[in-house]
């Protein structure tokens, strides 16, 4: 009743209530539809890529080589180790689409997260998705 703001998902709210809600979480309070860019808490690092002529197993095209580098640091008082990691994609339409998605995920700081290594028991950046 008296709702003056309508979200693209169709749900309606008081503008001031919705504004207050969006300060905490940019999503519809009813259905959870997300609005805006997701930003994670991935540590600062770099991502680059290059191409290699040799194909990956099962592919005939060249290879995209992703390079990730994180320096040692601390986050919220938790010290973590640096890490250098490579990942490989086929240089075909699907691989290039994945590269674009990984670039976006890296820019939004959601491709890596800080977790404790199961082998070393030390904190380090780890893939938040499986490559």
CSV table of C-alpha atoms in Angstrom, one decimal:
chain,number,residue,atom,x,y,z
A,1,UNK,CA,0.0,0.0,0.0
A,2,UNK,CA,1.3,3.4,-1.0
A,3,UNK,CA,4.4,1.8,-2.7
A,4,UNK,CA,6.1,4.4,-4.9
A,5,UNK,CA,9.0,2.3,-6.2
A,6,UNK,CA,8.8,-0.6,-8.5
A,7,UNK,CA,11.8,-2.9,-9.2
A,8,UNK,CA,12.3,-4.6,-12.6
A,9,UNK,CA,11.2,-7.9,-11.1
A,10,UNK,CA,7.8,-6.3,-10.5
A,11,UNK,CA,7.8,-6.0,-6.7
A,12,UNK,CA,6.8,-2.7,-5.2
A,13,UNK,CA,8.0,-0.9,-2.1
A,14,UNK,CA,8.2,2.5,-0.4
A,15,UNK,CA,11.1,4.3,-1.9
A,16,UNK,CA,12.7,5.1,1.4
A,17,UNK,CA,12.4,1.5,2.6
A,18,UNK,CA,13.9,0.2,-0.6
A,19,UNK,CA,16.7,2.7,-0.4
A,20,UNK,CA,17.5,1.6,3.2
A,21,UNK,CA,17.4,-2.1,2.1
A,22,UNK,CA,19.7,-1.5,-0.8
A,23,UNK,CA,22.3,0.1,1.4
A,24,UNK,CA,22.7,-3.4,3.0
A,25,UNK,CA,22.1,-5.7,0.0
A,26,UNK,CA,21.4,-4.8,-3.6
A,27,UNK,CA,18.6,-7.3,-4.1
A,28,UNK,CA,14.8,-7.5,-4.1
A,29,UNK,CA,13.6,-8.2,-0.5
A,30,UNK,CA,10.9,-10.6,-1.8
A,31,UNK,CA,12.5,-12.7,-4.6
A,32,UNK,CA,16.2,-12.0,-4.1
A,33,UNK,CA,16.8,-10.7,-7.7
A,34,UNK,CA,20.2,-9.1,-7.6
A,35,UNK,CA,20.7,-5.5,-8.9
A,36,UNK,CA,24.1,-3.9,-9.5
A,37,UNK,CA,27.7,-5.3,-9.6
A,38,UNK,CA,28.8,-7.9,-7.2
A,39,UNK,CA,32.1,-7.1,-5.6
A,40,UNK,CA,34.0,-9.6,-3.5
A,41,UNK,CA,36.8,-9.3,-1.0
A,42,UNK,CA,39.6,-11.0,-3.1
A,43,UNK,CA,43.1,-9.7,-2.2
A,44,UNK,CA,44.9,-7.4,-4.6
A,45,UNK,CA,46.6,-9.2,-7.4
A,46,UNK,CA,47.2,-9.3,-11.1
A,47,UNK,CA,45.8,-11.3,-14.0
A,48,UNK,CA,47.3,-11.5,-17.4
A,49,UNK,CA,47.1,-14.0,-20.3
A,50,UNK,CA,49.2,-15.1,-23.2
A,51,UNK,CA,48.9,-17.7,-26.0
A,52,UNK,CA,50.8,-20.9,-26.6
A,53,UNK,CA,50.8,-22.7,-29.9
A,54,UNK,CA,50.7,-26.1,-28.4
A,55,UNK,CA,47.1,-27.4,-28.0
A,56,UNK,CA,45.6,-28.7,-24.8
A,57,UNK,CA,44.8,-32.5,-24.6
A,58,UNK,CA,41.7,-33.1,-26.6
A,59,UNK,CA,41.9,-29.9,-28.6
A,60,UNK,CA,43.4,-28.9,-31.9
A,61,UNK,CA,43.5,-25.2,-31.3
A,62,UNK,CA,46.2,-23.1,-29.6
A,63,UNK,CA,46.1,-22.5,-25.8
A,64,UNK,CA,45.2,-19.5,-23.7
A,65,UNK,CA,47.5,-19.4,-20.6
A,66,UNK,CA,46.1,-17.4,-17.7
A,67,UNK,CA,48.6,-16.0,-15.2
A,68,UNK,CA,47.5,-14.9,-11.7
A,69,UNK,CA,49.9,-13.4,-9.1
A,70,UNK,CA,49.2,-12.3,-5.5
A,71,UNK,CA,51.8,-10.8,-3.2
A,72,UNK,CA,51.9,-11.8,0.5
A,73,UNK,CA,49.8,-9.5,2.6
A,74,UNK,CA,47.1,-9.3,5.3
A,75,UNK,CA,43.4,-8.9,5.2
A,76,UNK,CA,41.4,-8.0,8.3
A,77,UNK,CA,44.4,-8.9,10.5
A,78,UNK,CA,44.9,-12.3,8.8
A,79,UNK,CA,48.3,-12.7,7.2
A,80,UNK,CA,48.3,-14.7,4.0
A,81,UNK,CA,51.0,-16.1,1.7
A,82,UNK,CA,51.5,-14.9,-1.9
A,83,UNK,CA,50.7,-17.1,-4.8
A,84,UNK,CA,51.5,-17.4,-8.5
A,85,UNK,CA,49.1,-19.6,-10.4
A,86,UNK,CA,48.5,-20.6,-14.1
A,87,UNK,CA,45.4,-21.9,-15.7
A,88,UNK,CA,44.8,-23.1,-19.3
A,89,UNK,CA,41.9,-22.7,-21.7
A,90,UNK,CA,41.5,-23.8,-25.3
A,91,UNK,CA,41.8,-20.8,-27.7
A,92,UNK,CA,38.4,-21.5,-29.3
A,93,UNK,CA,35.0,-19.8,-29.0
A,94,UNK,CA,34.2,-21.4,-25.6
A,95,UNK,CA,37.7,-20.7,-24.2
A,96,UNK,CA,37.5,-17.1,-25.2
A,97,UNK,CA,34.1,-16.7,-23.6
A,98,UNK,CA,35.5,-18.2,-20.4
A,99,UNK,CA,38.4,-15.8,-20.6
A,100,UNK,CA,36.0,-12.9,-20.7
A,101,UNK,CA,34.0,-14.3,-17.7
A,102,UNK,CA,37.2,-14.8,-15.7
A,103,UNK,CA,38.3,-11.2,-16.5
A,104,UNK,CA,35.0,-10.0,-15.2
A,105,UNK,CA,35.1,-12.2,-12.1
A,106,UNK,CA,38.7,-10.9,-11.4
A,107,UNK,CA,37.6,-7.3,-11.8
A,108,UNK,CA,34.7,-7.9,-9.5
A,109,UNK,CA,37.1,-9.5,-7.0
A,110,UNK,CA,35.2,-12.9,-6.9
A,111,UNK,CA,37.6,-15.2,-8.8
A,112,UNK,CA,39.8,-15.9,-5.7
A,113,UNK,CA,39.1,-16.0,-2.0
A,114,UNK,CA,41.4,-16.3,1.0
A,115,UNK,CA,41.2,-19.7,2.5
A,116,UNK,CA,43.4,-22.0,4.6
A,117,UNK,CA,45.4,-24.5,2.6
A,118,UNK,CA,44.5,-28.1,3.3
A,119,UNK,CA,48.1,-29.1,2.8
A,120,UNK,CA,50.1,-26.3,4.4
A,121,UNK,CA,47.5,-25.0,6.9
A,122,UNK,CA,48.5,-21.5,5.8
A,123,UNK,CA,46.2,-18.8,4.4
A,124,UNK,CA,46.5,-18.0,0.7
A,125,UNK,CA,44.5,-16.9,-2.3
A,126,UNK,CA,42.6,-19.9,-3.8
A,127,UNK,CA,40.3,-20.2,-6.8
A,128,UNK,CA,36.8,-19.5,-5.7
A,129,UNK,CA,35.7,-21.6,-8.8
A,130,UNK,CA,37.1,-24.8,-10.1
A,131,UNK,CA,39.1,-24.4,-13.3
